[in-house]
PDB file of C-alpha atoms in Angstrom:
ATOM      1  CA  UNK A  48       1.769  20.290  19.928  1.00 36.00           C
ATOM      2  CA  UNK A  49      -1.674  20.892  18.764  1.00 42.00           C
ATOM      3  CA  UNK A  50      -3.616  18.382  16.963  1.00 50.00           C
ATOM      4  CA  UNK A  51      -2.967  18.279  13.806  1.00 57.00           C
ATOM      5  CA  UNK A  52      -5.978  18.004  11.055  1.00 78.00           C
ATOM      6  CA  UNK A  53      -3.896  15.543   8.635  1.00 89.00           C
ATOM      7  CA  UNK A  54      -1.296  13.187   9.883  1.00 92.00           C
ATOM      8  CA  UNK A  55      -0.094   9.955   9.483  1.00 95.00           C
ATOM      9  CA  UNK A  56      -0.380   7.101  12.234  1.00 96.00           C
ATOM     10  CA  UNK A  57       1.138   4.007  13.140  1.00 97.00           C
ATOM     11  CA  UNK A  58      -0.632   0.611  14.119  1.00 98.00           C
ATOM     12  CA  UNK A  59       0.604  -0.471  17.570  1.00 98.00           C
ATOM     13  CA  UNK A  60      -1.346  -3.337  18.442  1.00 97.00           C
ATOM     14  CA  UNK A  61      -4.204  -5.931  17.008  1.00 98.00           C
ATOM     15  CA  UNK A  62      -6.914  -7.287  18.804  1.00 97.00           C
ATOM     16  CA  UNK A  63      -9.603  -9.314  17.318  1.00 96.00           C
ATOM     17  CA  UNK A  64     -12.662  -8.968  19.795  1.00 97.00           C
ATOM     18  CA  UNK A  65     -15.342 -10.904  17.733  1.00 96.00           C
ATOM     19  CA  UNK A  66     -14.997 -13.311  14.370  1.00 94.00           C
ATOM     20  CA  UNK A  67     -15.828  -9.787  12.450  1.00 94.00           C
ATOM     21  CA  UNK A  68     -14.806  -7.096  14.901  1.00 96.00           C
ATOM     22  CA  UNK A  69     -10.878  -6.104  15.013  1.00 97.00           C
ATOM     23  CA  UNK A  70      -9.962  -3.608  17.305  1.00 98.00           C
ATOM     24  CA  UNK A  71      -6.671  -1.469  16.259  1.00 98.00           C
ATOM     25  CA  UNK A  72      -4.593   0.949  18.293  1.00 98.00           C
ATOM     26  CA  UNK A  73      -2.623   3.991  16.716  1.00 97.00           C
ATOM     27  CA  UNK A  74       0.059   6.334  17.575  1.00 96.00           C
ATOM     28  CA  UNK A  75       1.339   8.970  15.399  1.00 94.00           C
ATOM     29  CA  UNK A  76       2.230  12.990  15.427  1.00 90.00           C
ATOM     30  CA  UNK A  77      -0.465  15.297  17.153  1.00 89.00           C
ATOM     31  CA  UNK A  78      -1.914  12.944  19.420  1.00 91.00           C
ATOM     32  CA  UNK A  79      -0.564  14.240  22.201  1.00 88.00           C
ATOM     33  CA  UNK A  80      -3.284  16.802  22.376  1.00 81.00           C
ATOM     34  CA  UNK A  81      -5.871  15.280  20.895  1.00 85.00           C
ATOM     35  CA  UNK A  82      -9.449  16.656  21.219  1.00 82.00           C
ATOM     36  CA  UNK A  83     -11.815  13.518  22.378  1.00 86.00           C
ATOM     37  CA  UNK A  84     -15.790  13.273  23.106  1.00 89.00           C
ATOM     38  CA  UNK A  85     -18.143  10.405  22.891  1.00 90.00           C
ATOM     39  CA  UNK A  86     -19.283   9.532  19.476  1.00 90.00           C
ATOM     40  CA  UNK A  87     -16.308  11.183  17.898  1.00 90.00           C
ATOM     41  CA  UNK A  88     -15.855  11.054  13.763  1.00 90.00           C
ATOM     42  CA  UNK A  89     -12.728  10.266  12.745  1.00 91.00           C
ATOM     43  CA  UNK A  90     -11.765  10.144   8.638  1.00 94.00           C
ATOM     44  CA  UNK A  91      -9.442   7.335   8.246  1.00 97.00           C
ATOM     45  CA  UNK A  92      -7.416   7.104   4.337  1.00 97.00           C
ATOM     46  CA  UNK A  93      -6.060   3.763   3.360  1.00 97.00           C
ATOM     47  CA  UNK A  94      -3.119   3.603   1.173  1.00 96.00           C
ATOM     48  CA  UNK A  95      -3.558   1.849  -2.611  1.00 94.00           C
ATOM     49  CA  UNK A  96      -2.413  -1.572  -3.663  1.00 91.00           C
ATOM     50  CA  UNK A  97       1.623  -0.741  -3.786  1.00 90.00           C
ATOM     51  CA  UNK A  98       1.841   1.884  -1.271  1.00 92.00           C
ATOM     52  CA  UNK A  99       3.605   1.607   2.135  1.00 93.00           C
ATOM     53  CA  UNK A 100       1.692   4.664   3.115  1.00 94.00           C
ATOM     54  CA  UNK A 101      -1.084   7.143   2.330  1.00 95.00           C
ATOM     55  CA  UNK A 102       0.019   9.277  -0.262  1.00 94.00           C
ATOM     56  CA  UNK A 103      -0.798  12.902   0.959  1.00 92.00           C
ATOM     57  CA  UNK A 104      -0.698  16.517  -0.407  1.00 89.00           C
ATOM     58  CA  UNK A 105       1.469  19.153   1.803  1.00 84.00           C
ATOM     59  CA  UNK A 106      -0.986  21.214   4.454  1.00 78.00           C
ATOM     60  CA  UNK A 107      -1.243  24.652   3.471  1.00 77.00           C
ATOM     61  CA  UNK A 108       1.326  26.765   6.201  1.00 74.00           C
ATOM     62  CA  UNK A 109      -2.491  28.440   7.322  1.00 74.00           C
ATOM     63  CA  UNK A 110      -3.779  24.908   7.831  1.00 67.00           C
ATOM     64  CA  UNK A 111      -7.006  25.808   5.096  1.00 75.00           C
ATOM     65  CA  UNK A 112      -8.638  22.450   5.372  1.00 77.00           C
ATOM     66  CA  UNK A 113     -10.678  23.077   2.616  1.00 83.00           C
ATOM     67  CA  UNK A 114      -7.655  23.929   0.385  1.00 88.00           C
ATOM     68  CA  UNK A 115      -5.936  20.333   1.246  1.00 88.00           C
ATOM     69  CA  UNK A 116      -9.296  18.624   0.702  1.00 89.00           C
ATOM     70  CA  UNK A 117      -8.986  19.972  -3.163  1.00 92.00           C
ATOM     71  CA  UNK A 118      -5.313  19.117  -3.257  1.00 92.00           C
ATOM     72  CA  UNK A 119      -6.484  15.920  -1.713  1.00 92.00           C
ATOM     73  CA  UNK A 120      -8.818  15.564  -4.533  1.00 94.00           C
ATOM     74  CA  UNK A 121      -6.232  17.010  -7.290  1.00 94.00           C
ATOM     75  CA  UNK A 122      -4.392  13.409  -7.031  1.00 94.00           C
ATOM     76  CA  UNK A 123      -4.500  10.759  -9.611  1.00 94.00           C
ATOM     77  CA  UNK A 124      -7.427   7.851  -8.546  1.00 94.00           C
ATOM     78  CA  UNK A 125      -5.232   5.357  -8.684  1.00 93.00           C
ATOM     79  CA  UNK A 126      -3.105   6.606  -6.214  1.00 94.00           C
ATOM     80  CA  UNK A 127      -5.467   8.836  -3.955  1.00 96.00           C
ATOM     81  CA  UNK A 128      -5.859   7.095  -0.682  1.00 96.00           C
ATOM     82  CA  UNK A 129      -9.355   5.663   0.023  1.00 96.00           C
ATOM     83  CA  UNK A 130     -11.207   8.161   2.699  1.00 95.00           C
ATOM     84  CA  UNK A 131     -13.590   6.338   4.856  1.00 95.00           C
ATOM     85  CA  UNK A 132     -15.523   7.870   8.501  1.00 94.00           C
ATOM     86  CA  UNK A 133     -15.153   5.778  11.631  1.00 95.00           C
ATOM     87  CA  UNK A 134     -15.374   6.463  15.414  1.00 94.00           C
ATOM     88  CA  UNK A 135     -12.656   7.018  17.989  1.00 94.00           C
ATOM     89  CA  UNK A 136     -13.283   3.552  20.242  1.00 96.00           C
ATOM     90  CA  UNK A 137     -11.247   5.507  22.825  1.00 94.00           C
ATOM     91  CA  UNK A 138      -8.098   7.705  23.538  1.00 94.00           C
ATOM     92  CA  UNK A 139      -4.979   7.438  26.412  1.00 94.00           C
ATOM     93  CA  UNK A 140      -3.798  10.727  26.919  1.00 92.00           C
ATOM     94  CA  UNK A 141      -1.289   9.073  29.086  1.00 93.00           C
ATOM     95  CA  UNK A 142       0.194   6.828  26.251  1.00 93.00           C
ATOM     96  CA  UNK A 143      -0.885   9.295  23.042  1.00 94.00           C
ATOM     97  CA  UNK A 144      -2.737   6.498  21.839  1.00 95.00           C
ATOM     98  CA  UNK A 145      -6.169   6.344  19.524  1.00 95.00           C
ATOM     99  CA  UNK A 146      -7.981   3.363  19.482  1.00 97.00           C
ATOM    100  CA  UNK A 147     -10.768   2.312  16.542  1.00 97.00           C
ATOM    101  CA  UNK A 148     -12.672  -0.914  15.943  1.00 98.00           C
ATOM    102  CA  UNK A 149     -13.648  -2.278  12.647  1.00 97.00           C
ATOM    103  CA  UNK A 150     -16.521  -4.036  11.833  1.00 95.00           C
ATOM    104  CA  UNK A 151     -14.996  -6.594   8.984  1.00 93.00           C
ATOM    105  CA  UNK A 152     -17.527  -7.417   6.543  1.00 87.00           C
ATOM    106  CA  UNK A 153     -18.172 -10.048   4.400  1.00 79.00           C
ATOM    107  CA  UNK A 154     -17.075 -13.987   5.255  1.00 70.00           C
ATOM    108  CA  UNK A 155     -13.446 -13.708   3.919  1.00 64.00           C
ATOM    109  CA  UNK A 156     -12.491 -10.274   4.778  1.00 67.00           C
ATOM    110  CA  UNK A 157      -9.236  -9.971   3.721  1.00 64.00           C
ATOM    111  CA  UNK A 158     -10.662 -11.908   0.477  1.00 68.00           C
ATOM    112  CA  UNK A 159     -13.959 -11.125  -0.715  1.00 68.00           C
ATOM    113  CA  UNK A 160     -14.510  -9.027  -3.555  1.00 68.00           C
ATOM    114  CA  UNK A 161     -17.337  -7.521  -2.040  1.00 67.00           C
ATOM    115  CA  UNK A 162     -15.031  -6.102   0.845  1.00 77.00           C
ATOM    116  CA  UNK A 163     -14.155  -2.742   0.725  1.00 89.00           C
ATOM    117  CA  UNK A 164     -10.835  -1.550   1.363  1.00 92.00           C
ATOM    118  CA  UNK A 165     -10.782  -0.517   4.719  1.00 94.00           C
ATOM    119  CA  UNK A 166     -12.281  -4.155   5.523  1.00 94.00           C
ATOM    120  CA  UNK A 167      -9.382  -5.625   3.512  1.00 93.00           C
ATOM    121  CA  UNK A 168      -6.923  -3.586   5.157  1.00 95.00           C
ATOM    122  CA  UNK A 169      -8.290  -4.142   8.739  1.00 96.00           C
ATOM    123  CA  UNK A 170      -8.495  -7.914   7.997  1.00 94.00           C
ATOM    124  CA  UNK A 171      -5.110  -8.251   7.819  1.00 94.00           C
ATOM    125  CA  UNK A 172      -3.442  -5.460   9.955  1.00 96.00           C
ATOM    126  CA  UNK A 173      -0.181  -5.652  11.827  1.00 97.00           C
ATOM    127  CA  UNK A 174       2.109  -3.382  14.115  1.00 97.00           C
ATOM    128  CA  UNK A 175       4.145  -0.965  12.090  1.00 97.00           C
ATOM    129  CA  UNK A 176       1.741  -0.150   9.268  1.00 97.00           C
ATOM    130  CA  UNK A 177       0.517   2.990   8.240  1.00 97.00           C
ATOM    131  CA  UNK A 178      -2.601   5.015   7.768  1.00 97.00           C
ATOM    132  CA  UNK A 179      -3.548   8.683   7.911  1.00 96.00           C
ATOM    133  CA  UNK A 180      -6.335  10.623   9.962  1.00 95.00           C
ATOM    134  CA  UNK A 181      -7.955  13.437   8.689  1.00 91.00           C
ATOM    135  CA  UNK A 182      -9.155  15.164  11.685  1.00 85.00           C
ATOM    136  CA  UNK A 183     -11.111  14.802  14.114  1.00 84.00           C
ATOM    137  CA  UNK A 184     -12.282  18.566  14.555  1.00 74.00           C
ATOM    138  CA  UNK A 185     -14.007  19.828  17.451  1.00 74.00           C
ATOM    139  CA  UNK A 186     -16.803  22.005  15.723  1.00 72.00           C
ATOM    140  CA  UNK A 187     -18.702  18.366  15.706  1.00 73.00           C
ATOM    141  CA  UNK A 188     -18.157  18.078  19.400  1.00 77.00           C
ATOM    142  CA  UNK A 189     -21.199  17.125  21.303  1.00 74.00           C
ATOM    143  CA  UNK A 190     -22.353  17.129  24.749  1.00 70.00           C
ATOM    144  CA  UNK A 191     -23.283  13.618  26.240  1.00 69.00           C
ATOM    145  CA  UNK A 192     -27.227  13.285  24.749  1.00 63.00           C
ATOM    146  CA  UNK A 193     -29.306  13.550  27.697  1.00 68.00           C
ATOM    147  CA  UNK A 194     -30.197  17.005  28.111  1.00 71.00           C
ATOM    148  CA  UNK A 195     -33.091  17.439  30.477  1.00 78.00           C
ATOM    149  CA  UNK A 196     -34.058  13.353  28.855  1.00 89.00           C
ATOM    150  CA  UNK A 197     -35.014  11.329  32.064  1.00 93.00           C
ATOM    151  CA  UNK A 198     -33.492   8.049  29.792  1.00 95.00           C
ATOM    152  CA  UNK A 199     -31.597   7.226  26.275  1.00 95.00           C
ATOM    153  CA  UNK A 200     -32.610   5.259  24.099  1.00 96.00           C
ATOM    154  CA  UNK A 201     -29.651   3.466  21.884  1.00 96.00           C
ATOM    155  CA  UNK A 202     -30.051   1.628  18.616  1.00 96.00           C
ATOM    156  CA  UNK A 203     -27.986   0.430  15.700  1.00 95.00           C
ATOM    157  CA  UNK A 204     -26.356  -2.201  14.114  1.00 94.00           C
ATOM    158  CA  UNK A 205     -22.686  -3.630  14.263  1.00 95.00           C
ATOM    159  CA  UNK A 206     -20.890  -0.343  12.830  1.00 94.00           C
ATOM    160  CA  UNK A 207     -22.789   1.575  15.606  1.00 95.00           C
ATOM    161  CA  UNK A 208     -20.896  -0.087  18.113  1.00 96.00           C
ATOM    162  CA  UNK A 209     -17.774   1.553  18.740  1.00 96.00           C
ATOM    163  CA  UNK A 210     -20.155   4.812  19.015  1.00 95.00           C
ATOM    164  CA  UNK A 211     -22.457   3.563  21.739  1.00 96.00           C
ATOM    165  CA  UNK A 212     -19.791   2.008  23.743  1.00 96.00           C
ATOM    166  CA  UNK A 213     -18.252   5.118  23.879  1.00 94.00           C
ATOM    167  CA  UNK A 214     -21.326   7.015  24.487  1.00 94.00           C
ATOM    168  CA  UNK A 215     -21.959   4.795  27.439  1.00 95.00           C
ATOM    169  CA  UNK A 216     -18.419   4.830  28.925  1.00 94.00           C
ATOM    170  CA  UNK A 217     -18.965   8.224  29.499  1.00 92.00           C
ATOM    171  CA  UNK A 218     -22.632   8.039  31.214  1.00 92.00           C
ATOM    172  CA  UNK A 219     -22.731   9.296  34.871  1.00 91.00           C
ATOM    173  CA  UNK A 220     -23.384   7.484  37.869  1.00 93.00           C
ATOM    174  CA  UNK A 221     -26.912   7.011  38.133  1.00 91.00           C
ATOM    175  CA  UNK A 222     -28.073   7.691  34.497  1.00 93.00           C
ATOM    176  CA  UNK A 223     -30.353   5.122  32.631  1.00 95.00           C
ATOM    177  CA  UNK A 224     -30.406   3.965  29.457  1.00 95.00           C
ATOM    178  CA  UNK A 225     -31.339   1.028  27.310  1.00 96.00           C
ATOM    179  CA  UNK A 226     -29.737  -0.265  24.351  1.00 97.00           C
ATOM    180  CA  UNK A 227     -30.864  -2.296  21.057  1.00 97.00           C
ATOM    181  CA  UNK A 228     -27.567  -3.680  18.934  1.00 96.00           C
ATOM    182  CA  UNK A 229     -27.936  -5.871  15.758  1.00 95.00           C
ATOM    183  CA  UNK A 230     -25.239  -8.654  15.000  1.00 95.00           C
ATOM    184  CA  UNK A 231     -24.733 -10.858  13.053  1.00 93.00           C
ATOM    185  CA  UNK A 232     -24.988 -13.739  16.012  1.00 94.00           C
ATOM    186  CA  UNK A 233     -24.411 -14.365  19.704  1.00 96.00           C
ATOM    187  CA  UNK A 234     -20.659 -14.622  18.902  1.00 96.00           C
ATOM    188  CA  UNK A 235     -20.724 -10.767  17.796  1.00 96.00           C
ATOM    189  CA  UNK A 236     -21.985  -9.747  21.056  1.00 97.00           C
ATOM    190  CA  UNK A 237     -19.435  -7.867  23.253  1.00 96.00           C
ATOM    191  CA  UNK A 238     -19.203  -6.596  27.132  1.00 95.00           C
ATOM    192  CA  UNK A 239     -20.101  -2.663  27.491  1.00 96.00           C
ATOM    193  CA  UNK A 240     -18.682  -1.297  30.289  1.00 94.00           C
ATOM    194  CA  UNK A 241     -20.412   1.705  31.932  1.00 96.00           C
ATOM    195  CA  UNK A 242     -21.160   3.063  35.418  1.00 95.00           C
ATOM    196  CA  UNK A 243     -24.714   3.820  33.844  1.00 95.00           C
ATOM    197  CA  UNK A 244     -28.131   2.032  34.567  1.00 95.00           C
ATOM    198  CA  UNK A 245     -27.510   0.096  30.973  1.00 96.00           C
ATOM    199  CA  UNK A 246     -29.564  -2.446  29.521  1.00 96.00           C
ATOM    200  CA  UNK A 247     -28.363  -3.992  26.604  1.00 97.00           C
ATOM    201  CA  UNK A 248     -30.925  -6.639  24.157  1.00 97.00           C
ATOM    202  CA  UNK A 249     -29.176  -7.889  21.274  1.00 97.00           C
ATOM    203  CA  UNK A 250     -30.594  -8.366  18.213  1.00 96.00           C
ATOM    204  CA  UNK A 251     -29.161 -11.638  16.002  1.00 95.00           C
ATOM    205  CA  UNK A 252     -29.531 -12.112  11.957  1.00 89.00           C
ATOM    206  CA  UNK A 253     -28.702 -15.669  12.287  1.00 79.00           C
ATOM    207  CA  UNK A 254     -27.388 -15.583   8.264  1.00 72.00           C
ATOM    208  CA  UNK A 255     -29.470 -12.450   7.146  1.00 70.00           C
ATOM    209  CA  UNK A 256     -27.541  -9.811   5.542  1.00 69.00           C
ATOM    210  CA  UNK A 257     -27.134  -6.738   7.283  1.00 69.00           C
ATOM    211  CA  UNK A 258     -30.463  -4.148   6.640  1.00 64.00           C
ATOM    212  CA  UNK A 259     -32.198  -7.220   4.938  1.00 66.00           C
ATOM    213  CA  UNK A 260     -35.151  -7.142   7.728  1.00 73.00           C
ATOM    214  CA  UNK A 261     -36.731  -5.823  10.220  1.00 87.00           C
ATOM    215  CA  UNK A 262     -35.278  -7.237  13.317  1.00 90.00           C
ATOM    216  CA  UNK A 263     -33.652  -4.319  14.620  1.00 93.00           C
ATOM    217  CA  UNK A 264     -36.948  -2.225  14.700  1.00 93.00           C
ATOM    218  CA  UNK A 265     -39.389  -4.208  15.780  1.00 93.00           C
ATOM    219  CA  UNK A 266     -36.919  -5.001  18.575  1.00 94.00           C
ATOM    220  CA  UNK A 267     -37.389  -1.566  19.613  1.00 95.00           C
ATOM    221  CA  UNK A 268     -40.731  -1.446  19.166  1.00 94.00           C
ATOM    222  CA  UNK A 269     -40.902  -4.388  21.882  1.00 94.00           C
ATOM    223  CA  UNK A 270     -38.887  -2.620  24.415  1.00 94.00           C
ATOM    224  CA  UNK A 271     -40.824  -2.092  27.614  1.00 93.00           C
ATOM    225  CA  UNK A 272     -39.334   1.865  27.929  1.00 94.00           C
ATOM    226  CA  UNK A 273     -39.273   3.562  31.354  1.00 92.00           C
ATOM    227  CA  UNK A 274     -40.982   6.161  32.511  1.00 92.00           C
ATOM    228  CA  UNK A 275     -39.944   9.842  31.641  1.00 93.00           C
ATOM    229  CA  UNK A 276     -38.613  11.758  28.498  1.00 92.00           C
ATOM    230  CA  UNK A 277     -36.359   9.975  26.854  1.00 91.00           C
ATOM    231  CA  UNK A 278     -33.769  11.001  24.334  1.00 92.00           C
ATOM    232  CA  UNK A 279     -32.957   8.535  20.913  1.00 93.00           C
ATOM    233  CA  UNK A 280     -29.612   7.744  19.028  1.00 93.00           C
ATOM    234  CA  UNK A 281     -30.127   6.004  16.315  1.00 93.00           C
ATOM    235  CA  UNK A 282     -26.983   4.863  13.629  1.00 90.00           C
ATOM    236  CA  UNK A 283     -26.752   1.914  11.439  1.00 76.00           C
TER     237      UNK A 283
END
């Protein structure tokens, strides 16, 4: 089966990596072809208060994304799904699975009024409930980003994560690259597997608010960078 652009999925397992980083696995119809790269956008829609599910309009029979996108937009508020963008952590072709992490913000999660509901909903996730993906599609695939770039440079905060560690899974042998995270504290920090040259410095608010300083760039700016052309990715 081709991937489909719009289909539910399942939860099938919970991890909590850090205090505010969950880590969710997904099966569901079409992922067993499902196109994956590095740094890949995902649209995930979270069902209303009351709803078991997503509600969803039908796909049009010549799968017209745009069409479903106004059907999509044709629904009541109250009971159009929220539609939020998120990275694909990973994906086993093996067992059809997806994996995304969620960065869950605020100090309550599952509480705070200033969460937003795909924080509330990731707070408090369990196997057997039910989202829906809208894509991924593979006009935004991208090639690794090195190019003819001797190094990369990566930097972002907390919701940048799940992009670099994929971006640095997928680093060759041999490549070299150095990376600049901002969390909230040492307890946010996770491992980053790669067979790359990888440097990681992470960045701490220590009680700041996210984008309330300048820590994250003027860690950059201290970086000691090798020698060569680099190439930047930046996210925040």
């Amino acid at each position: 089966m081709a991937a489909e652009p719009v289909a539910l999925i399942h939860v099938t397992d919970v991890q909590r990596l850090t205090p505010h980083m969950v880590r969710i696995g997904f099966a569901g119809d079409g992922l067993d072809d499902f196109p994956t790269w590095p740094d890949q956008q995902l649209k995930l829609l979270f069902p209303r208060p009351g709803q078991a599910a997503p509600r969803l309009p039908d796909v049009p029979a010549d799968g017209d994304q745009m069409r479903w996108y106004q059907a999509f937009l044709a629904l009541p508020e109250d009971e159009r799904p929220w539609l939020r963008s998120y990275t694909v952590r990973s994906y086993d072709p093996v067992r059809q699975r997806l994996t995304v992490d969620f960065v869950l913000h605020g100090s309550a999660p599952a509480d705070d009024p200033a969460s937003g509901p795909a924080t509330r909903w990731a707070a408090t996730a369990k196997t057997g409930d039910t989202l829906a993906r809208y894509g991924p599609s593979a006009l935004y695939a991208r090639p690794l980003p090195l190019g003819t770039a001797d190094w990369l440079l990566l930097a972002g905060d907390e919701t940048a994560l799940p992009a670099i560690g994929s971006l640095v899974e997928a680093l060759p042998p041999g490549a070299r690259a150095l990376a600049c995270v901002e969390v909230a504290d040492a307890a946010e920090e996770q491992h980053l597997t790669t067979e790359a040259d990888l440097t990681v410095h992470w960045v701490h608010r220590d009680g700041a608010p996210p984008g309330s300083g300048d820590a994250l760039p003027a860690a950059v700016r201290a970086l000691t960078f090798p020698a060569g052309a680099p190439f930047a990715w930046l996210a925040g």
